[in-house]
Amino acid sequence: MTTIRLEPLDSVTITMVMDNSMDMLLADQGPAKRLAMARSAQHVVNAAHVHGGHTPDAPIAEHGFSAMVSIAKGERQHRILFDAGVSPYGVIENMRRMDLSPKDLEAVVLSHGHFDHIIGLDGLARALGGRAHLPTVMHPLFWSRRRLTVPGRDPFELPFTDRQALLGLGYQVIEERQPSVVVEGSLLITGEVDRTTDFETGFPPHQAYVDGQWKPDPLILDDQAAVMQVKDKGLVVLTGCGHAGIVNIVRYAMKLTGVSQVYAVMGGFHLTGGAFEPIIPKTVQALKAIGPRYVAPGHCTGWRAMHALSAALPEAFIQNSVGTRYEL
């Protein structure tokens, strides 16, 4: 495999626009700058029973994920939206409450096709006047029709994206199966991730509709991550759900770039639920061996994995929250 040279960046700022949790009492921690309660008070919503008639309109949390990535090199700055949350307006409303403008976005990257990462594209397009006109990077299997088949329950079919509808909203679709480098050679999208560990084996209840029938689809091959390199610090790896396995993803980022130093790993690690909790110890052990300076898991990581990561990597672990801004 040819090594992909990433242009080192002066800084990377990742703002968590949407995640599963919101804690307004968290203190700043290292590169993590919290959304202060006083800042939220700048945005108010009517509440008739409150003295004065209004209350702070704080950002919301939902079972979805979205992050604004701002990269800087010299005088140049670029902003990209990574995933778009699970509701039509959650992400765009949180952007408003965080004083982030959708007009600053230059592109969208979608980690995979699951609905808790894509539905906010609707609200984003509407906020931009009905048409987004944004390059939007995804894997060709992003469009797959899928369902979950949990024993003892009826199959649950996941909402999925209609290609023509997305194009109708103005998004400029870019499909990449292989790794690709965008934004002046400084942002790597992994494409399909090599599966090299013996314990990250996929999502057993997951199926895809292929050739007129439902077939097992445990690997979710459209899962991809974003990778950047901060000058003199190392790689920053941002995942959506991490269906490929967070260890597979980080190792693949290192392999693609030839960079062994990992500065930060953040996003969904998908270690929640009975199918994944058994691999938490091996995952934590492998991440500890890689030695990232910061680890900020969120979304689908799960509380058991959070506790295990916090215990094993106490200096590196950062509790994530909607509104947190990581200045790397």
Short mmCIF file of C-alpha atoms in Angstrom, two decimals:
data_model
loop_
_atom_site.label_atom_id
_atom_site.label_comp_id
_atom_site.label_asym_id
_atom_site.label_seq_id
_atom_site.Cartn_x
_atom_site.Cartn_y
_atom_site.Cartn_z
CA MET A 1 0.00 0.00 0.00
CA THR A 2 1.29 3.42 -0.94
CA THR A 3 1.67 5.71 2.05
CA ILE A 4 -0.60 8.75 1.91
CA ARG A 5 1.22 11.87 3.01
CA LEU A 6 -1.01 14.18 5.02
CA GLU A 7 -0.17 17.87 5.13
CA PRO A 8 0.54 18.68 8.80
CA LEU A 9 -1.85 21.24 10.23
CA ASP A 10 -1.20 24.06 12.66
CA SER A 11 -4.39 23.23 14.51
CA VAL A 12 -7.57 21.17 14.44
CA THR A 13 -10.72 22.23 16.29
CA ILE A 14 -13.50 19.68 16.61
CA THR A 15 -16.82 20.89 18.02
CA MET A 16 -19.31 18.25 19.11
CA VAL A 17 -22.53 19.52 17.57
CA MET A 18 -24.52 16.41 18.48
CA ASP A 19 -23.97 13.44 20.76
CA ASN A 20 -25.96 11.23 23.12
CA SER A 21 -25.25 13.34 26.20
CA MET A 22 -25.08 16.96 27.32
CA ASP A 23 -23.54 18.02 30.63
CA MET A 24 -23.41 21.77 31.24
CA LEU A 25 -21.46 21.37 34.50
CA LEU A 26 -18.34 19.76 33.02
CA ALA A 27 -15.13 21.71 33.53
CA ASP A 28 -12.58 22.43 30.83
CA GLN A 29 -10.06 19.60 30.54
CA GLY A 30 -6.89 19.89 28.50
CA PRO A 31 -7.90 20.59 24.90
CA ALA A 32 -11.61 20.21 25.76
CA LYS A 33 -13.31 23.58 26.17
CA ARG A 34 -16.83 23.27 27.55
CA LEU A 35 -19.90 25.24 26.56
CA ALA A 36 -20.40 27.43 29.60
CA MET A 37 -23.84 27.86 31.11
CA ALA A 38 -23.48 31.63 30.80
CA ARG A 39 -22.85 31.27 27.06
CA SER A 40 -26.04 29.22 26.67
CA ALA A 41 -27.92 32.02 28.39
CA GLN A 42 -27.26 34.18 25.35
CA HIS A 43 -29.95 32.14 23.61
CA VAL A 44 -33.34 32.08 25.30
CA VAL A 45 -36.68 30.40 24.77
CA ASN A 46 -40.06 31.51 26.10
CA ALA A 47 -41.31 29.87 29.30
CA ALA A 48 -44.50 31.44 30.66
CA HIS A 49 -44.14 30.15 34.23
CA VAL A 50 -40.58 31.49 34.69
CA HIS A 51 -40.00 34.95 36.14
CA GLY A 52 -39.18 37.18 33.21
CA GLY A 53 -40.86 34.82 30.76
CA HIS A 54 -37.81 33.09 29.29
CA THR A 55 -35.07 30.57 30.08
CA PRO A 56 -31.72 29.62 28.49
CA ASP A 57 -32.16 27.67 25.26
CA ALA A 58 -29.34 25.17 25.78
CA PRO A 59 -28.15 22.73 23.13
CA ILE A 60 -29.89 19.37 23.03
CA ALA A 61 -28.60 15.80 23.01
CA GLU A 62 -30.03 12.95 20.97
CA HIS A 63 -29.04 9.44 19.95
CA GLY A 64 -27.01 10.69 17.02
CA PHE A 65 -23.64 12.12 16.16
CA SER A 66 -22.29 15.20 14.39
CA ALA A 67 -19.11 17.24 14.65
CA MET A 68 -17.84 20.40 13.00
CA VAL A 69 -14.19 20.05 12.04
CA SER A 70 -12.16 23.24 11.59
CA ILE A 71 -8.63 22.86 10.28
CA ALA A 72 -6.02 25.59 10.03
CA LYS A 73 -2.68 25.92 8.30
CA GLY A 74 -1.13 29.34 8.16
CA GLU A 75 -3.74 31.84 7.06
CA ARG A 76 -6.06 29.18 5.62
CA GLN A 77 -9.01 27.74 7.53
CA HIS A 78 -11.58 25.20 6.39
CA ARG A 79 -14.73 23.85 8.06
CA ILE A 80 -16.34 20.48 7.39
CA LEU A 81 -19.39 18.82 8.93
CA PHE A 82 -18.79 15.19 9.90
CA ASP A 83 -22.18 13.41 10.15
CA ALA A 84 -25.54 15.08 10.73
CA GLY A 85 -27.40 13.52 13.67
CA VAL A 86 -30.68 11.61 13.98
CA SER A 87 -33.35 14.33 13.70
CA PRO A 88 -34.07 16.79 10.88
CA TYR A 89 -33.35 19.89 12.96
CA GLY A 90 -31.25 18.82 15.97
CA VAL A 91 -27.88 19.60 14.41
CA ILE A 92 -28.88 22.88 12.79
CA GLU A 93 -30.57 24.03 16.02
CA ASN A 94 -27.47 23.18 18.05
CA MET A 95 -25.30 25.04 15.55
CA ARG A 96 -27.50 28.09 16.08
CA ARG A 97 -27.23 27.80 19.85
CA MET A 98 -23.44 27.42 19.62
CA ASP A 99 -23.10 30.39 17.25
CA LEU A 100 -21.85 28.17 14.44
CA SER A 101 -22.91 29.18 10.95
CA PRO A 102 -23.82 26.53 8.35
CA LYS A 103 -22.68 29.02 5.71
CA ASP A 104 -19.10 28.46 6.87
CA LEU A 105 -19.18 24.79 5.85
CA GLU A 106 -17.23 23.78 2.77
CA ALA A 107 -18.11 20.08 2.67
CA VAL A 108 -19.89 17.23 4.44
CA VAL A 109 -18.40 13.83 5.28
CA LEU A 110 -20.76 10.98 6.17
CA SER A 111 -19.22 8.15 8.16
CA HIS A 112 -21.84 5.61 7.03
CA GLY A 113 -25.48 5.34 6.02
CA HIS A 114 -27.22 4.70 9.36
CA PHE A 115 -30.02 7.14 10.09
CA ASP A 116 -28.60 8.46 13.38
CA HIS A 117 -25.82 10.09 11.35
CA ILE A 118 -27.67 11.45 8.31
CA ILE A 119 -31.17 12.80 9.03
CA GLY A 120 -29.96 16.32 9.85
CA LEU A 121 -28.96 16.82 6.21
CA ASP A 122 -32.56 17.91 5.66
CA GLY A 123 -32.39 20.72 8.21
CA LEU A 124 -28.96 21.78 7.00
CA ALA A 125 -30.20 22.19 3.42
CA ARG A 126 -33.23 24.18 4.60
CA ALA A 127 -30.99 26.44 6.70
CA LEU A 128 -28.95 27.11 3.55
CA GLY A 129 -32.01 28.25 1.64
CA GLY A 130 -33.35 24.88 0.49
CA ARG A 131 -30.26 23.71 -1.41
CA ALA A 132 -27.01 22.77 0.24
CA HIS A 133 -24.54 22.96 -2.71
CA LEU A 134 -21.98 21.12 -0.58
CA PRO A 135 -19.59 18.36 -1.71
CA THR A 136 -20.67 15.33 0.30
CA VAL A 137 -18.29 12.38 0.68
CA MET A 138 -19.57 8.86 1.35
CA HIS A 139 -18.89 5.20 0.59
CA PRO A 140 -20.83 3.62 -2.33
CA LEU A 141 -22.65 1.30 0.12
CA PHE A 142 -23.97 4.34 2.00
CA TRP A 143 -27.32 3.94 0.19
CA SER A 144 -27.95 0.38 1.39
CA ARG A 145 -31.35 -0.68 2.69
CA ARG A 146 -30.81 -2.29 6.10
CA ARG A 147 -32.48 -3.77 9.13
CA LEU A 148 -31.71 -5.16 12.58
CA THR A 149 -32.85 -8.67 13.50
CA VAL A 150 -32.69 -9.08 17.27
CA PRO A 151 -33.87 -12.52 18.53
CA GLY A 152 -37.33 -12.35 20.08
CA ARG A 153 -38.24 -9.07 18.34
CA ASP A 154 -39.68 -8.14 14.99
CA PRO A 155 -37.05 -6.98 12.48
CA PHE A 156 -36.55 -3.21 12.56
CA GLU A 157 -35.86 -1.64 9.18
CA LEU A 158 -33.63 1.41 9.38
CA PRO A 159 -34.52 4.62 7.52
CA PHE A 160 -32.11 5.05 4.62
CA THR A 161 -31.24 7.79 2.15
CA ASP A 162 -32.93 8.22 -1.22
CA ARG A 163 -30.27 9.23 -3.74
CA GLN A 164 -32.52 11.45 -5.86
CA ALA A 165 -33.94 13.16 -2.80
CA LEU A 166 -30.45 13.96 -1.51
CA LEU A 167 -29.42 15.30 -4.89
CA GLY A 168 -32.63 17.33 -4.93
CA LEU A 169 -31.49 19.05 -1.74
CA GLY A 170 -28.40 20.24 -3.61
CA TYR A 171 -25.79 17.93 -2.10
CA GLN A 172 -22.99 17.05 -4.52
CA VAL A 173 -22.41 13.34 -3.99
CA ILE A 174 -18.85 12.02 -4.04
CA GLU A 175 -18.60 8.24 -3.57
CA GLU A 176 -15.25 6.77 -2.57
CA ARG A 177 -14.53 3.15 -1.64
CA GLN A 178 -10.78 3.74 -1.35
CA PRO A 179 -8.98 6.25 0.89
CA SER A 180 -9.19 9.84 -0.35
CA VAL A 181 -7.52 13.07 0.71
CA VAL A 182 -9.48 16.31 0.59
CA VAL A 183 -9.10 19.94 1.71
CA GLU A 184 -5.67 20.74 0.30
CA GLY A 185 -4.25 17.32 1.17
CA SER A 186 -4.88 17.73 4.89
CA LEU A 187 -8.00 15.65 5.60
CA LEU A 188 -7.96 11.89 4.95
CA ILE A 189 -11.20 9.93 4.58
CA THR A 190 -10.32 6.29 5.18
CA GLY A 191 -12.83 4.60 2.87
CA GLU A 192 -13.19 0.91 3.72
CA VAL A 193 -11.14 0.03 6.77
CA ASP A 194 -8.88 -3.03 6.90
CA ARG A 195 -10.16 -5.57 9.44
CA THR A 196 -7.04 -6.87 11.15
CA THR A 197 -7.93 -7.60 14.79
CA ASP A 198 -9.31 -10.98 15.80
CA PHE A 199 -11.97 -9.50 18.10
CA GLU A 200 -13.64 -6.69 16.12
CA THR A 201 -15.87 -8.93 14.02
CA GLY A 202 -18.88 -6.76 13.28
CA PHE A 203 -22.53 -6.37 14.23
CA PRO A 204 -24.30 -9.79 14.08
CA PRO A 205 -27.97 -8.60 13.92
CA HIS A 206 -27.27 -6.29 10.98
CA GLN A 207 -28.67 -7.22 7.55
CA ALA A 208 -28.79 -5.59 4.12
CA TYR A 209 -31.31 -6.01 1.30
CA VAL A 210 -29.31 -7.32 -1.66
CA ASP A 211 -30.61 -8.83 -4.92
CA GLY A 212 -34.16 -9.01 -3.63
CA GLN A 213 -33.49 -10.63 -0.27
CA TRP A 214 -32.19 -9.87 3.20
CA LYS A 215 -28.62 -11.04 3.75
CA PRO A 216 -26.21 -10.85 6.69
CA ASP A 217 -24.25 -7.57 6.70
CA PRO A 218 -22.27 -7.62 9.97
CA LEU A 219 -19.22 -5.71 8.68
CA ILE A 220 -21.03 -2.53 7.56
CA LEU A 221 -18.31 -1.88 5.00
CA ASP A 222 -19.29 1.75 4.37
CA ASP A 223 -18.02 2.69 7.84
CA GLN A 224 -15.20 5.21 7.47
CA ALA A 225 -13.37 7.75 9.60
CA ALA A 226 -11.71 11.15 9.18
CA VAL A 227 -7.99 11.50 9.89
CA MET A 228 -5.84 14.62 10.29
CA GLN A 229 -2.27 15.27 11.39
CA VAL A 230 -1.39 18.09 13.76
CA LYS A 231 2.15 19.36 13.37
CA ASP A 232 4.53 17.85 15.96
CA LYS A 233 1.59 16.14 17.75
CA GLY A 234 0.41 13.23 15.59
CA LEU A 235 -2.82 11.90 14.16
CA VAL A 236 -6.35 12.94 15.08
CA VAL A 237 -8.87 10.18 14.31
CA LEU A 238 -12.60 11.00 14.28
CA THR A 239 -15.17 8.22 13.95
CA GLY A 240 -18.95 8.16 13.61
CA CYS A 241 -19.91 4.78 15.07
CA GLY A 242 -16.66 2.91 14.59
CA HIS A 243 -18.42 -0.16 13.17
CA ALA A 244 -15.10 -1.24 11.65
CA GLY A 245 -13.71 -1.46 15.19
CA ILE A 246 -11.95 1.46 16.82
CA VAL A 247 -8.65 -0.43 17.00
CA ASN A 248 -8.89 -1.44 13.35
CA ILE A 249 -9.62 2.18 12.45
CA VAL A 250 -6.71 3.69 14.36
CA ARG A 251 -4.27 1.06 13.12
CA TYR A 252 -5.48 1.60 9.56
CA ALA A 253 -4.99 5.37 9.90
CA MET A 254 -1.44 4.75 11.08
CA LYS A 255 -0.82 2.34 8.21
CA LEU A 256 -2.23 4.68 5.57
CA THR A 257 -0.25 7.71 6.71
CA GLY A 258 2.91 6.06 7.98
CA VAL A 259 2.50 8.11 11.19
CA SER A 260 2.88 6.13 14.42
CA GLN A 261 2.11 8.95 16.87
CA VAL A 262 -1.60 9.27 17.72
CA TYR A 263 -2.65 12.55 19.28
CA ALA A 264 -6.41 12.06 19.74
CA VAL A 265 -9.12 9.46 19.09
CA MET A 266 -12.74 10.57 19.40
CA GLY A 267 -16.27 9.72 18.31
CA GLY A 268 -18.33 6.54 18.53
CA PHE A 269 -16.48 3.35 19.47
CA HIS A 270 -19.58 1.07 19.27
CA LEU A 271 -18.93 -0.95 22.41
CA THR A 272 -22.41 -0.82 23.94
CA GLY A 273 -24.79 -3.76 24.23
CA GLY A 274 -24.40 -7.47 24.81
CA ALA A 275 -22.79 -8.17 21.44
CA PHE A 276 -19.89 -5.77 22.07
CA GLU A 277 -19.30 -5.57 25.82
CA PRO A 278 -17.27 -8.84 25.78
CA ILE A 279 -14.60 -7.18 23.59
CA ILE A 280 -14.17 -4.12 25.81
CA PRO A 281 -11.08 -5.51 27.65
CA LYS A 282 -9.22 -6.34 24.41
CA THR A 283 -10.20 -3.01 22.88
CA VAL A 284 -8.98 -1.06 25.90
CA GLN A 285 -5.75 -3.05 26.03
CA ALA A 286 -5.05 -2.41 22.33
CA LEU A 287 -5.79 1.32 22.61
CA LYS A 288 -3.55 1.57 25.65
CA ALA A 289 -0.74 -0.05 23.63
CA ILE A 290 -1.22 2.53 20.84
CA GLY A 291 -0.98 5.27 23.45
CA PRO A 292 -3.07 8.21 22.19
CA ARG A 293 -2.54 11.45 24.09
CA TYR A 294 -6.32 11.98 24.32
CA VAL A 295 -9.31 9.66 24.05
CA ALA A 296 -12.80 11.18 23.88
CA PRO A 297 -15.37 8.43 23.16
CA GLY A 298 -19.03 9.27 22.67
CA HIS A 299 -22.28 8.27 20.97
CA CYS A 300 -22.47 4.46 20.83
CA THR A 301 -19.46 3.69 23.05
CA GLY A 302 -21.58 2.75 26.07
CA TRP A 303 -21.08 3.39 29.78
CA ARG A 304 -19.22 0.16 30.51
CA ALA A 305 -16.60 0.94 27.90
CA MET A 306 -16.42 4.55 29.10
CA HIS A 307 -15.61 3.37 32.62
CA ALA A 308 -13.04 0.87 31.37
CA LEU A 309 -11.30 3.46 29.18
CA SER A 310 -11.32 6.02 31.97
CA ALA A 311 -9.75 3.53 34.39
CA ALA A 312 -7.09 2.31 31.95
CA LEU A 313 -6.24 5.70 30.43
CA PRO A 314 -6.92 8.20 33.24
CA GLU A 315 -4.65 10.92 31.85
CA ALA A 316 -5.94 10.56 28.30
CA PHE A 317 -9.67 10.06 28.86
CA ILE A 318 -12.01 13.02 28.34
CA GLN A 319 -15.75 12.82 28.93
CA ASN A 320 -17.54 13.99 25.81
CA SER A 321 -20.59 16.25 25.78
CA VAL A 322 -22.62 18.22 23.25
CA GLY A 323 -21.01 21.63 22.83
CA THR A 324 -17.48 20.56 23.79
CA ARG A 325 -14.83 22.16 21.59
CA TYR A 326 -11.55 20.28 21.26
CA GLU A 327 -8.70 22.63 20.44
CA LEU A 328 -5.91 20.40 19.17
#
